Amino acid sequence: MDAMKTYDIFKSISPLTEDSWIDLQSLFEPLDLKRNEYLVREGSRVSYCYILLDGVVRVFYNKEGNEYNKTFFIPGMFPTPLTALLSDAPSRLSFQALLPSKLIRFSYKGFRELFSKHQCLESFMLRVLEREWINKERHDIQMVTNDATTNYLIFRDEYPGLENQIPQYHIASYLGITPIQLSRIRAQLAKS
Amino acid sequence: MDAMKTYDIFKSISPLTEDSWIDLQSLFEPLDLKRNEYLVREGSRVSYCYILLDGVVRVFYNKEGNEYNKTFFIPGMFPTPLTALLSDAPSRLSFQALLPSKLIRFSYKGFRELFSKHQCLESFMLRVLEREWINKERHDIQMVTNDATTNYLIFRDEYPGLENQIPQYHIASYLGITPIQLSRIRAQLAKS
DNA sequence: TTCATTCCTTAACATATGTTAATGCATAGG
DNA sequence: CCTATGCATTAACATATGTTAAGGAATGAA
């Protein structure tokens, strides 16, 4: 069932041959995380790609003790330290499960080594980066041009129900404001 | 000379076969822009990739008459509407030469059609996106975790001499502050 | 049950940044 | 040469948001 679900996720991104899927699948390892456990810690070396099947993961960076939430991952997304993998450098980002989460992980190196055998996997990787790029740009434009109230409303739309499952200070950090300011915004919205 | 320069730029990103380079080069068209002329206007359909050989280009988005500078391109960079090309949608971004500029453009479709003949070009494209991703992430972390003063100093480092060649309100917009605030920051820095 | 912990809210206050407006400098065009 | 234009600076003021602190609801442990 998980395998099927994963296959659907992959297929929806870029077509894969049956052979390539078999080889790729042989790299898969299930991974279960408790609430607040980490997939990746800042400063660590990384070697895996991740697929989130259940739960929620946040990615954040840390500067002088302050955490800045960059985004949240929900099932079907890839909470993967792309930059660290691509540049083969320690991760500047941390990935943490905010709820009990179910994932699959697979070796990035192993994946990459399949490129020469399966051209469709390199095309797949290109397609993944294209999608990430498009999404990031849309997200960035949103965050810069809107005020915090608008972005909070968009957050509620994009992650239905999530605001009741995680602490609000995580949402505030994601919006680039303090929890107090988010509280004021919520009070303001409740009035109107 | 330009051809040589361009070849160096490409080679430094990912190895290309001689054949692929010949095919690719046949797509190239020179393009010269005057100060303030546009490569791409918001809302337009796009079909070209660009290489900047001389000058400076800014990319910005527009919301209700306000312009938000996203980044500046200097020679050797690719002021290309990636998202619009990848998603085949009208560009949400505008690209404008801030100084008299010399570019090369080539058809994205034509480039893409060479992928099946030259595998190395698809690898090249993947490599470009990887680099863009890494740079963007570094840049984003910087902008979020630093204050405007620090980012202004970084800007001066990353684009030496540029601050004397373009209006300061473009820099202010890039930093996410008003020109008045930038002026205050500059006054503050001059004191110490 | 009671107590401790976590986290949201609210208020009072401090501060940074935006807004409006005036001034002055440099440059280009007549 | 003079004038108009574009741009940077500065000041005075308004406002949004951060900071500190206190209180209270919800949750879980003893």
XYZ file of C-alpha atoms (C1' of nucleotides) in Angstrom:
444
model
C 0.000 0.000 0.000
C 2.811 2.403 0.855
C 4.689 1.195 -2.183
C 1.648 1.924 -4.290
C 1.233 5.358 -2.759
C 4.880 6.134 -3.382
C 4.643 4.951 -6.948
C 1.726 7.282 -7.548
C 3.698 10.191 -6.158
C 6.632 9.468 -8.432
C 4.577 8.787 -11.510
C 2.743 12.065 -11.146
C 6.026 13.929 -11.488
C 7.657 12.241 -14.456
C 7.186 8.922 -16.264
C 9.422 6.075 -15.086
C 10.128 2.763 -16.776
C 9.233 -0.379 -14.855
C 12.871 -1.396 -14.649
C 13.942 1.898 -13.199
C 11.179 1.714 -10.629
C 12.302 -1.745 -9.547
C 15.898 -0.579 -9.140
C 14.838 2.570 -7.348
C 12.485 0.755 -5.013
C 15.271 -1.552 -3.897
C 16.878 1.516 -2.280
C 13.824 2.329 -0.164
C 13.910 2.052 3.617
C 10.925 2.846 5.831
C 11.463 5.383 8.571
C 9.151 6.242 11.448
C 9.646 9.319 13.589
C 8.097 10.380 16.858
C 6.914 13.891 17.482
C 9.834 16.357 17.545
C 12.395 13.849 16.256
C 14.833 15.043 13.617
C 15.436 13.774 10.088
C 18.393 16.078 9.640
C 20.250 18.267 12.075
C 22.048 21.474 11.150
C 25.730 20.854 10.555
C 25.381 17.168 9.841
C 26.362 15.385 6.666
C 23.442 13.946 4.770
C 23.027 11.109 2.339
C 19.311 10.420 2.036
C 16.290 11.622 0.142
C 12.984 11.441 1.995
C 9.367 10.969 1.045
C 6.755 11.903 3.614
C 3.815 9.499 3.770
C 2.175 10.637 7.000
C 2.687 13.449 9.487
C 4.241 16.886 9.216
C 7.858 18.010 8.939
C 9.240 21.497 9.298
C 12.522 22.764 7.881
C 14.236 25.679 9.558
C 17.499 27.484 9.906
C 19.118 28.685 13.014
C 20.945 31.931 13.633
C 22.273 32.759 17.052
C 19.702 30.629 18.776
C 16.761 31.955 16.779
C 14.931 29.520 14.542
C 13.429 30.600 11.237
C 10.889 28.204 9.779
C 11.285 28.002 6.049
C 8.426 25.711 5.151
C 6.276 22.783 6.227
C 6.029 19.439 4.460
C 2.825 17.440 4.353
C 2.263 13.910 2.992
C 3.309 13.475 -0.615
C 6.128 16.002 -0.334
C 9.893 15.436 -0.160
C 11.458 16.768 3.060
C 14.912 16.378 1.602
C 18.042 18.466 2.278
C 18.518 19.179 -1.417
C 21.214 21.808 -1.123
C 23.325 19.719 1.220
C 23.010 16.694 -1.053
C 23.741 18.634 -4.235
C 26.704 20.497 -2.816
C 27.942 17.624 -0.666
C 28.282 19.987 2.272
C 26.989 19.834 5.851
C 23.349 20.862 6.010
C 22.615 24.412 7.076
C 19.011 23.392 7.605
C 17.328 21.195 10.176
C 14.385 18.932 9.392
C 12.114 17.974 12.262
C 8.908 15.972 12.507
C 6.249 18.032 14.260
C 3.855 15.095 14.489
C 4.456 11.342 14.557
C 5.512 10.776 10.953
C 5.963 7.961 8.489
C 8.589 8.322 5.782
C 10.577 6.443 3.216
C 14.216 7.264 2.717
C 16.652 6.248 0.009
C 20.307 6.889 -0.697
C 20.910 9.922 -2.869
C 24.191 8.431 -4.083
C 22.470 5.172 -4.984
C 19.787 7.122 -6.808
C 22.340 9.153 -8.706
C 24.239 6.028 -9.729
C 21.120 4.785 -11.476
C 21.146 7.777 -13.840
C 23.516 6.157 -16.331
C 21.417 3.012 -16.459
C 18.049 4.757 -16.449
C 17.938 8.021 -18.363
C 14.370 8.514 -17.129
C 15.672 8.973 -13.591
C 17.853 11.912 -14.582
C 14.852 13.412 -16.343
C 12.888 12.758 -13.171
C 15.459 14.603 -11.081
C 15.409 17.527 -13.495
C 11.630 17.561 -13.290
C 11.742 17.582 -9.486
C 14.046 20.572 -9.452
C 11.896 22.379 -11.999
C 8.837 21.889 -9.824
C 10.645 22.954 -6.693
C 11.878 26.055 -8.454
C 8.445 27.023 -9.700
C 6.878 26.493 -6.291
C 9.580 28.398 -4.499
C 9.251 31.369 -6.772
C 5.490 31.486 -6.346
C 5.912 31.229 -2.602
C 8.585 33.923 -2.475
C 6.542 36.416 -4.459
C 3.661 35.758 -2.118
C 5.657 36.290 1.038
C 7.297 39.492 -0.140
C 4.318 41.220 -1.668
C 1.668 40.343 0.919
C 1.362 41.491 4.494
C 1.441 38.990 7.358
C -2.334 38.836 7.678
C -2.770 37.802 4.050
C 0.014 35.260 4.308
C -1.580 33.815 7.428
C -4.838 33.331 5.552
C -2.968 31.716 2.676
C -1.195 29.429 5.138
C -4.539 28.253 6.517
C -5.652 27.543 2.968
C -2.542 25.697 1.925
C -2.273 23.586 5.070
C -5.852 22.903 6.112
C -6.145 21.902 9.738
C -2.447 22.250 10.380
C -2.775 25.335 12.536
C -4.576 23.269 15.156
C -1.946 20.542 15.201
C 1.239 22.514 15.754
C 2.217 25.355 18.103
C 1.437 28.791 16.776
C 4.949 30.039 17.319
C 5.990 27.768 14.453
C 3.463 29.453 12.220
C 4.573 32.881 13.388
C 8.171 32.026 12.563
C 7.095 30.802 9.141
C 5.308 34.115 8.570
C 8.329 36.093 9.722
C 6.615 37.643 12.743
C 6.529 37.100 16.508
C 3.923 34.885 18.158
C 2.571 38.022 19.823
C 2.020 39.680 16.490
C 0.301 36.556 15.162
C -1.911 36.636 18.208
C -2.831 40.234 17.443
C -3.602 39.311 13.844
C -5.826 36.459 14.973
C -7.644 38.730 17.400
C -8.091 41.281 14.617
C -9.494 38.663 12.239
C -11.850 37.303 14.890
C -13.368 40.752 15.356
C -14.272 41.286 11.705
C 35.740 36.558 -28.444
C 32.167 36.576 -27.228
C 31.796 33.019 -28.449
C 34.884 32.087 -26.476
C 33.635 33.880 -23.384
C 30.308 32.124 -23.663
C 31.968 28.775 -24.121
C 33.977 29.328 -20.955
C 30.821 30.157 -19.041
C 29.095 26.995 -20.209
C 32.081 24.737 -19.727
C 32.534 25.912 -16.169
C 29.072 24.621 -15.327
C 29.050 21.183 -16.903
C 31.151 19.437 -19.600
C 29.748 19.619 -23.128
C 30.723 17.610 -26.175
C 32.018 19.533 -29.191
C 29.046 18.440 -31.255
C 26.546 19.641 -28.719
C 28.302 22.980 -28.496
C 28.120 23.419 -32.275
C 24.399 22.657 -32.291
C 23.761 24.892 -29.327
C 25.772 27.758 -30.719
C 23.726 27.738 -33.897
C 20.789 28.885 -31.763
C 22.614 31.949 -30.444
C 21.521 35.457 -31.360
C 23.272 38.592 -30.088
C 21.123 41.137 -28.312
C 22.054 44.662 -27.299
C 19.952 46.692 -24.915
C 20.016 50.352 -23.993
C 19.726 51.546 -20.434
C 16.265 50.790 -18.999
C 15.182 48.580 -21.907
C 13.385 45.349 -21.067
C 14.305 41.758 -21.854
C 11.025 40.476 -20.476
C 7.916 42.282 -19.362
C 5.514 41.024 -16.726
C 2.597 39.204 -18.301
C 4.359 38.414 -21.564
C 5.003 34.982 -22.994
C 8.662 34.095 -23.167
C 10.704 31.773 -25.335
C 14.337 32.681 -24.809
C 17.198 31.979 -22.473
C 19.674 34.815 -21.975
C 23.346 35.103 -21.190
C 24.630 38.436 -19.966
C 28.023 39.416 -21.381
C 28.148 43.075 -20.356
C 26.025 45.400 -18.281
C 23.556 44.846 -15.477
C 20.031 43.452 -15.437
C 17.525 43.545 -12.623
C 14.575 41.213 -12.164
C 11.577 42.405 -10.206
C 7.950 41.747 -9.527
C 5.175 44.212 -9.381
C 2.283 44.393 -6.985
C -0.186 47.224 -7.167
C 2.335 49.568 -8.691
C 5.095 48.732 -6.245
C 8.199 47.102 -7.624
C 10.163 44.542 -5.608
C 13.668 43.868 -6.873
C 14.476 40.220 -6.576
C 18.067 40.188 -7.722
C 20.644 41.729 -10.027
C 22.501 39.935 -12.798
C 26.064 40.779 -13.722
C 28.156 39.462 -16.648
C 28.439 35.699 -16.774
C 24.985 35.179 -15.278
C 21.755 34.056 -16.948
C 18.965 36.637 -16.687
C 16.425 34.093 -17.825
C 12.731 33.818 -16.908
C 13.148 30.234 -15.752
C 9.776 29.764 -14.128
C 7.877 31.143 -17.104
C 9.850 28.931 -19.494
C 9.488 25.815 -17.353
C 5.798 26.267 -16.700
C 5.011 27.699 -20.134
C 3.041 30.491 -18.501
C 3.192 34.285 -18.844
C 6.067 35.707 -16.846
C 5.210 37.177 -13.450
C 8.632 38.821 -13.442
C 10.113 41.665 -15.442
C 13.729 41.771 -16.561
C 15.234 45.164 -17.266
C 18.717 46.332 -18.268
C 19.878 48.992 -15.826
C 22.929 49.815 -17.904
C 23.641 49.443 -21.622
C 23.947 45.679 -21.887
C 25.209 43.042 -24.246
C 23.550 39.633 -24.235
C 23.140 36.453 -26.160
C 19.759 34.821 -26.385
C 18.720 31.403 -27.627
C 15.453 29.560 -28.008
C 14.549 27.489 -24.953
C 12.466 25.167 -27.127
C 15.358 24.689 -29.535
C 17.665 23.996 -26.607
C 15.257 21.482 -25.135
C 14.905 19.694 -28.467
C 18.630 19.021 -28.427
C 18.317 16.968 -25.216
C 17.477 13.744 -27.041
C 20.450 14.137 -29.348
C 22.881 15.369 -26.693
C 22.445 13.811 -23.280
C 25.092 16.202 -21.956
C 22.734 19.114 -22.502
C 20.099 17.627 -20.239
C 22.791 17.064 -17.636
C 23.822 20.666 -18.176
C 20.287 21.877 -17.568
C 20.073 19.800 -14.403
C 23.376 21.267 -13.277
C 22.149 24.798 -13.910
C 19.065 24.242 -11.795
C 21.140 22.666 -9.054
C 23.398 25.710 -8.955
C 20.489 28.115 -9.009
C 18.884 26.225 -6.167
C 22.003 26.265 -4.039
C 22.572 29.967 -4.634
C 18.986 30.866 -3.948
C 18.971 29.009 -0.671
C 22.170 30.674 0.475
C 20.782 34.046 -0.515
C 17.449 33.442 1.218
C 19.034 32.412 4.481
C 21.147 35.537 4.340
C 18.249 37.874 3.709
C 16.068 36.413 6.435
C 18.610 36.066 9.202
C 20.507 39.344 8.715
C 19.340 42.888 9.284
C 19.260 45.401 6.440
C 22.617 46.937 7.365
C 24.403 43.607 7.119
C 22.681 42.772 3.857
C 23.663 46.151 2.459
C 27.303 45.436 3.271
C 27.001 42.009 1.676
C 25.446 43.594 -1.393
C 28.431 45.918 -1.752
C 30.712 42.919 -1.502
C 28.847 40.786 -3.983
C 28.377 43.512 -6.559
C 31.503 45.645 -6.329
C 31.043 49.103 -7.803
C 27.416 48.498 -8.641
C 26.052 50.823 -5.989
C 27.575 53.764 -7.845
C 26.123 52.767 -11.183
C 22.447 52.337 -10.371
C 19.936 54.392 -8.375
C 19.885 53.629 -4.696
C 16.166 53.028 -4.640
C 16.827 49.866 -6.620
C 19.195 48.716 -3.919
C 16.703 49.656 -1.216
C 14.010 47.628 -2.936
C 16.395 44.684 -3.202
C 17.047 44.963 0.537
C 13.350 45.164 1.328
C 13.494 48.684 2.788
C 12.663 52.221 1.672
C 15.261 54.496 0.064
C 14.942 56.700 3.142
C 15.862 53.850 5.417
C 18.818 52.974 3.208
C 19.897 56.579 3.439
C 19.755 56.367 7.225
C 21.791 53.180 7.166
C 24.396 54.796 4.956
C 24.573 57.821 7.236
C 24.942 55.528 10.215
C 27.756 53.577 8.556
C 29.545 56.773 7.521
C 29.641 57.936 11.134
C 31.375 54.845 12.488
C -7.386 15.572 42.551
C -3.421 18.926 42.486
C 0.561 20.743 40.500
C 3.771 21.734 36.764
C 4.409 22.664 32.074
C 3.377 24.558 27.778
C 1.547 27.910 25.140
C -1.745 31.517 23.850
C -3.359 36.049 24.899
C -3.240 40.766 26.435
C -1.317 45.087 27.996
C 2.225 48.636 28.447
C 6.067 50.220 26.604
C 10.178 50.781 23.445
C 11.934 50.994 18.968
C 12.546 50.575 14.225
C 10.849 51.715 10.040
C 7.494 53.893 6.927
C 5.403 58.524 5.388
C 5.375 63.122 4.042
C 7.691 67.013 2.880
C 11.502 70.217 2.250
C 16.248 70.941 0.686
C 20.184 70.535 -2.111
C 23.102 68.501 -5.499
C 24.208 66.830 -10.041
C 23.155 66.236 -14.730
C 21.156 66.915 -19.236
C 18.677 69.775 -22.432
C 17.389 74.074 -24.152
C 24.473 79.919 -19.294
C 19.978 78.746 -17.070
C 16.369 75.607 -15.931
C 14.070 71.302 -15.282
C 14.507 66.733 -13.743
C 15.903 62.950 -11.032
C 17.794 61.512 -6.988
C 19.806 61.430 -2.160
C 19.454 63.309 2.265
C 17.303 64.979 6.416
C 13.719 66.060 9.735
C 9.253 65.516 11.941
C 5.806 62.628 12.596
C 2.831 58.361 12.430
C 2.485 53.571 12.836
C 3.453 48.865 12.985
C 5.839 45.562 15.209
C 9.068 43.853 18.717
C 9.904 43.349 23.934
C 8.851 42.397 28.514
C 5.820 40.767 31.695
C 1.674 38.898 33.673
C -2.285 35.942 33.623
C -4.943 32.072 32.325
C -6.423 27.929 29.728
C -5.273 23.304 28.506
C -2.701 19.187 29.127
C -0.230 15.645 31.370
C 2.113 13.751 35.523
C 2.221 12.677 40.293
